[in-house]
Amino acid sequence: MLYRAAQHYLASCEKTSVWLGELCAFRALTPAGYVKSFLERHHAVVLETLLQRRRAVRFYGRMMEENSREHLDTDNEAGGEDALVGNVNKLMVTPPGYTGPPKKGHIIFDACFESGNLGRVDYISEFEFDLFIRPDTCNPRFRVWFNFTVENVRETQRVIFNIVNFSKTKSLYRDGMSPVVKSTSRPKWQRLPAKNVYYYRCPDHRRNYVMSFAFCFDREDDVYQFAYCYPYTYSRLQHYLASLERRNLDYLQREQLGLSVQQRRLDLLTITNPASPGQSSNLDSCTSQRPIPAPLRSAFNGAEGPGLAQRDREEKM
């Protein structure tokens, strides 16, 4: 091993001037004798070189193994999530082996509504549940959005929900963002306290990213709804566009570009000055399979609502 290390070390030094005198002195020796003589004279240097190479090989070996494992886990996770073809529908989660009648505290999960996303629920304990979100349509590697309701809770019941199959490595949840919640008695969306939200790599889930949040239910008769962020549904967008179209504004034109995979309308909005048809700007209103995020929704409404209102005032003047 030291002999091979000496050969490698000499090969790396032959192109430098450090060992030029050494090379000239042993030029007449055979290759084997040359290496043997060098090894005897510089045993400590060669040994250190060997140790450095071993450490480097082990380090890069671990890196490659970890990367391969992460890619394999991602593929396996994606394949598993691809099997989640539908949302949970009034799913009551009880302890394993429980056969008695439903009780308060046996939480019922539901995501069968527009913009809902929750594909699976695993019971961990009375106070903890693992939640699996479905991936984007035709793209199983991306899993971000969630939106679901829970009911049949017990007053003062404390729970921890773990969203265990996030695909994003960098999330705003790491910088203070938190999910939103509302209930039937409090229909306004509110953010959970950031101190109750954790985003981390979990060794129990193949080191995938997990978002956990703690919550305490205070009213038994309420239905609670949790979401990644403020939902903005496709139907709400269509109602908004229809209201603009009904105004028959001469500087706004709405056209149908086509249909989505699920046969939903895709719109093209053209906002321009009718007196200058050459100076026009198009605003594509294309929908995805999940609701428009809050920042994009605000930008969309801000670009059209106030802008069109200002144009109306100018027309009247």
PDB file of C-alpha atoms in Angstrom, residues 31-168:
ATOM      1  CA  PRO A  31      11.441   2.547 -11.730  1.00  0.00           C
ATOM      2  CA  ALA A  32      11.110   0.028  -8.882  1.00  0.00           C
ATOM      3  CA  GLY A  33      14.420   1.018  -7.339  1.00  0.00           C
ATOM      4  CA  TYR A  34      13.594   4.672  -7.777  1.00  0.00           C
ATOM      5  CA  VAL A  35      10.329   4.351  -5.852  1.00  0.00           C
ATOM      6  CA  LYS A  36      11.887   2.090  -3.205  1.00  0.00           C
ATOM      7  CA  SER A  37      14.708   4.536  -2.545  1.00  0.00           C
ATOM      8  CA  PHE A  38      12.304   7.458  -2.378  1.00  0.00           C
ATOM      9  CA  LEU A  39      10.063   5.531   0.028  1.00  0.00           C
ATOM     10  CA  GLU A  40      12.967   4.842   2.370  1.00  0.00           C
ATOM     11  CA  ARG A  41      13.991   8.505   2.437  1.00  0.00           C
ATOM     12  CA  HIS A  42      10.488  10.015   2.767  1.00  0.00           C
ATOM     13  CA  HIS A  43       8.481   7.383   4.637  1.00  0.00           C
ATOM     14  CA  ALA A  44       6.627   9.913   6.828  1.00  0.00           C
ATOM     15  CA  VAL A  45       5.615  12.112   3.887  1.00  0.00           C
ATOM     16  CA  VAL A  46       4.267   9.180   1.903  1.00  0.00           C
ATOM     17  CA  LEU A  47       2.393   7.845   4.934  1.00  0.00           C
ATOM     18  CA  GLU A  48       0.724  11.220   5.479  1.00  0.00           C
ATOM     19  CA  THR A  49      -0.194  11.333   1.795  1.00  0.00           C
ATOM     20  CA  LEU A  50      -1.765   7.904   2.088  1.00  0.00           C
ATOM     21  CA  LEU A  51      -3.805   8.952   5.126  1.00  0.00           C
ATOM     22  CA  GLN A  52      -4.997  12.085   3.345  1.00  0.00           C
ATOM     23  CA  ARG A  53      -6.082  10.033   0.348  1.00  0.00           C
ATOM     24  CA  ARG A  54      -7.946   7.610   2.598  1.00  0.00           C
ATOM     25  CA  ARG A  55      -9.758  10.442   4.329  1.00  0.00           C
ATOM     26  CA  ALA A  56     -10.653  12.017   0.984  1.00  0.00           C
ATOM     27  CA  VAL A  57     -11.934   8.712  -0.415  1.00  0.00           C
ATOM     28  CA  ARG A  58     -14.041   8.090   2.686  1.00  0.00           C
ATOM     29  CA  PHE A  59     -15.438  11.630   2.625  1.00  0.00           C
ATOM     30  CA  TYR A  60     -16.419  11.561  -1.043  1.00  0.00           C
ATOM     31  CA  GLY A  61     -17.677   8.021  -0.632  1.00  0.00           C
ATOM     32  CA  ARG A  62     -20.005   9.143   2.142  1.00  0.00           C
ATOM     33  CA  MET A  63     -21.134  12.111   0.073  1.00  0.00           C
ATOM     34  CA  MET A  64     -21.912   9.938  -2.949  1.00  0.00           C
ATOM     35  CA  GLU A  65     -23.684   7.380  -0.789  1.00  0.00           C
ATOM     36  CA  GLU A  66     -25.786  10.055   0.889  1.00  0.00           C
ATOM     37  CA  ASN A  67     -26.670  11.693  -2.427  1.00  0.00           C
ATOM     38  CA  SER A  68     -27.595   8.331  -3.932  1.00  0.00           C
ATOM     39  CA  ARG A  69     -29.700   7.506  -0.895  1.00  0.00           C
ATOM     40  CA  GLU A  70     -31.480  10.866  -1.066  1.00  0.00           C
ATOM     41  CA  HIS A  71     -32.204  10.445  -4.773  1.00  0.00           C
ATOM     42  CA  LEU A  72     -33.445   6.914  -4.203  1.00  0.00           C
ATOM     43  CA  ASP A  73     -35.597   8.009  -1.297  1.00  0.00           C
ATOM     44  CA  THR A  74     -36.974  10.863  -3.364  1.00  0.00           C
ATOM     45  CA  ASP A  75     -37.835   8.492  -6.186  1.00  0.00           C
ATOM     46  CA  ASN A  76     -39.398   5.995  -3.785  1.00  0.00           C
ATOM     47  CA  GLU A  77     -41.282   8.752  -2.030  1.00  0.00           C
ATOM     48  CA  ALA A  78     -42.462  10.166  -5.326  1.00  0.00           C
ATOM     49  CA  GLY A  79     -43.601   6.759  -6.483  1.00  0.00           C
ATOM     50  CA  GLY A  80     -45.447   6.188  -3.234  1.00  0.00           C
ATOM     51  CA  GLU A  81     -47.134   9.564  -3.334  1.00  0.00           C
ATOM     52  CA  ASP A  82     -48.090   9.061  -6.959  1.00  0.00           C
ATOM     53  CA  ALA A  83     -50.336   6.260  -5.706  1.00  0.00           C
ATOM     54  CA  LEU A  84     -52.328   8.803  -3.657  1.00  0.00           C
ATOM     55  CA  VAL A  85     -54.858   9.398  -6.402  1.00  0.00           C
ATOM     56  CA  GLY A  86     -57.533  10.989  -4.230  1.00  0.00           C
ATOM     57  CA  ASN A  87     -58.076  13.055  -1.130  1.00  0.00           C
ATOM     58  CA  VAL A  88     -59.249  11.613   2.155  1.00  0.00           C
ATOM     59  CA  ASN A  89     -63.024  11.791   2.475  1.00  0.00           C
ATOM     60  CA  LYS A  90     -64.435  12.026   6.014  1.00  0.00           C
ATOM     61  CA  LEU A  91     -61.722   9.685   7.259  1.00  0.00           C
ATOM     62  CA  MET A  92     -61.960   8.896  10.965  1.00  0.00           C
ATOM     63  CA  VAL A  93     -58.552   7.983  12.362  1.00  0.00           C
ATOM     64  CA  THR A  94     -58.643   5.643  15.358  1.00  0.00           C
ATOM     65  CA  PRO A  95     -55.933   3.734  17.243  1.00  0.00           C
ATOM     66  CA  PRO A  96     -54.769   0.533  15.503  1.00  0.00           C
ATOM     67  CA  GLY A  97     -56.997  -2.396  16.419  1.00  0.00           C
ATOM     68  CA  TYR A  98     -59.787  -0.229  17.828  1.00  0.00           C
ATOM     69  CA  THR A  99     -63.220  -1.690  17.047  1.00  0.00           C
ATOM     70  CA  GLY A 100     -65.478   0.207  19.434  1.00  0.00           C
ATOM     71  CA  PRO A 101     -67.905   3.017  18.628  1.00  0.00           C
ATOM     72  CA  PRO A 102     -66.551   6.409  17.527  1.00  0.00           C
ATOM     73  CA  LYS A 103     -65.681   8.755  20.354  1.00  0.00           C
ATOM     74  CA  LYS A 104     -64.956  12.428  20.712  1.00  0.00           C
ATOM     75  CA  GLY A 105     -61.303  12.885  19.977  1.00  0.00           C
ATOM     76  CA  HIS A 106     -61.260  10.370  17.112  1.00  0.00           C
ATOM     77  CA  ILE A 107     -60.458  13.044  14.562  1.00  0.00           C
ATOM     78  CA  ILE A 108     -62.209  13.023  11.180  1.00  0.00           C
ATOM     79  CA  PHE A 109     -60.085  14.338   8.306  1.00  0.00           C
ATOM     80  CA  ASP A 110     -61.518  15.601   5.028  1.00  0.00           C
ATOM     81  CA  ALA A 111     -60.013  17.194   1.916  1.00  0.00           C
ATOM     82  CA  CYS A 112     -62.683  16.432  -0.694  1.00  0.00           C
ATOM     83  CA  PHE A 113     -63.405  20.030  -1.601  1.00  0.00           C
ATOM     84  CA  GLU A 114     -62.027  22.573  -4.050  1.00  0.00           C
ATOM     85  CA  SER A 115     -58.349  23.333  -3.371  1.00  0.00           C
ATOM     86  CA  GLY A 116     -58.189  20.545  -0.766  1.00  0.00           C
ATOM     87  CA  ASN A 117     -55.121  18.332  -0.558  1.00  0.00           C
ATOM     88  CA  LEU A 118     -54.540  15.503   1.897  1.00  0.00           C
ATOM     89  CA  GLY A 119     -53.929  11.999   0.602  1.00  0.00           C
ATOM     90  CA  ARG A 120     -53.219   9.910   3.690  1.00  0.00           C
ATOM     91  CA  VAL A 121     -53.234  10.054   7.488  1.00  0.00           C
ATOM     92  CA  ASP A 122     -51.220   7.783   9.784  1.00  0.00           C
ATOM     93  CA  TYR A 123     -52.080   7.453  13.465  1.00  0.00           C
ATOM     94  CA  ILE A 124     -48.969   7.844  15.623  1.00  0.00           C
ATOM     95  CA  SER A 125     -50.586   8.438  19.000  1.00  0.00           C
ATOM     96  CA  GLU A 126     -53.608  10.129  20.490  1.00  0.00           C
ATOM     97  CA  PHE A 127     -51.725  13.397  20.185  1.00  0.00           C
ATOM     98  CA  GLU A 128     -49.775  12.974  16.939  1.00  0.00           C
ATOM     99  CA  PHE A 129     -50.614  12.251  13.286  1.00  0.00           C
ATOM    100  CA  ASP A 130     -48.476  11.922  10.155  1.00  0.00           C
ATOM    101  CA  LEU A 131     -50.089  13.564   7.128  1.00  0.00           C
ATOM    102  CA  PHE A 132     -49.180  12.854   3.501  1.00  0.00           C
ATOM    103  CA  ILE A 133     -50.011  15.419   0.839  1.00  0.00           C
ATOM    104  CA  ARG A 134     -50.646  14.490  -2.781  1.00  0.00           C
ATOM    105  CA  PRO A 135     -48.167  15.636  -5.446  1.00  0.00           C
ATOM    106  CA  ASP A 136     -48.836  18.050  -8.273  1.00  0.00           C
ATOM    107  CA  THR A 137     -50.704  16.619 -11.241  1.00  0.00           C
ATOM    108  CA  CYS A 138     -48.336  14.871 -13.688  1.00  0.00           C
ATOM    109  CA  ASN A 139     -45.343  15.900 -11.562  1.00  0.00           C
ATOM    110  CA  PRO A 140     -44.973  13.619  -8.528  1.00  0.00           C
ATOM    111  CA  ARG A 141     -41.704  15.188  -7.373  1.00  0.00           C
ATOM    112  CA  PHE A 142     -43.361  18.383  -6.138  1.00  0.00           C
ATOM    113  CA  ARG A 143     -45.401  18.288  -2.943  1.00  0.00           C
ATOM    114  CA  VAL A 144     -46.067  21.601  -1.207  1.00  0.00           C
ATOM    115  CA  TRP A 145     -49.743  22.581  -0.945  1.00  0.00           C
ATOM    116  CA  PHE A 146     -52.050  21.217   1.749  1.00  0.00           C
ATOM    117  CA  ASN A 147     -55.585  22.153   2.741  1.00  0.00           C
ATOM    118  CA  PHE A 148     -57.850  19.988   4.899  1.00  0.00           C
ATOM    119  CA  THR A 149     -60.478  20.067   7.624  1.00  0.00           C
ATOM    120  CA  VAL A 150     -60.780  18.204  10.921  1.00  0.00           C
ATOM    121  CA  GLU A 151     -63.808  17.618  13.116  1.00  0.00           C
ATOM    122  CA  ASN A 152     -65.084  15.428  15.957  1.00  0.00           C
ATOM    123  CA  VAL A 153     -62.420  16.892  18.203  1.00  0.00           C
ATOM    124  CA  ARG A 154     -62.426  17.004  21.973  1.00  0.00           C
ATOM    125  CA  GLU A 155     -62.301  20.290  23.853  1.00  0.00           C
ATOM    126  CA  THR A 156     -58.747  21.113  25.005  1.00  0.00           C
ATOM    127  CA  GLN A 157     -57.438  18.251  22.841  1.00  0.00           C
ATOM    128  CA  ARG A 158     -53.832  18.944  21.888  1.00  0.00           C
ATOM    129  CA  VAL A 159     -52.376  17.501  18.695  1.00  0.00           C
ATOM    130  CA  ILE A 160     -49.253  17.606  16.566  1.00  0.00           C
ATOM    131  CA  PHE A 161     -49.699  17.345  12.806  1.00  0.00           C
ATOM    132  CA  ASN A 162     -46.628  16.304  10.810  1.00  0.00           C
ATOM    133  CA  ILE A 163     -46.652  17.023   7.067  1.00  0.00           C
ATOM    134  CA  VAL A 164     -44.051  14.374   6.340  1.00  0.00           C
ATOM    135  CA  ASN A 165     -43.464  14.492   2.575  1.00  0.00           C
ATOM    136  CA  PHE A 166     -42.635  18.071   1.661  1.00  0.00           C
ATOM    137  CA  SER A 167     -40.418  18.293  -1.409  1.00  0.00           C
ATOM    138  CA  LYS A 168     -38.966  21.770  -0.846  1.00  0.00           C
TER     139      LYS A 168
END
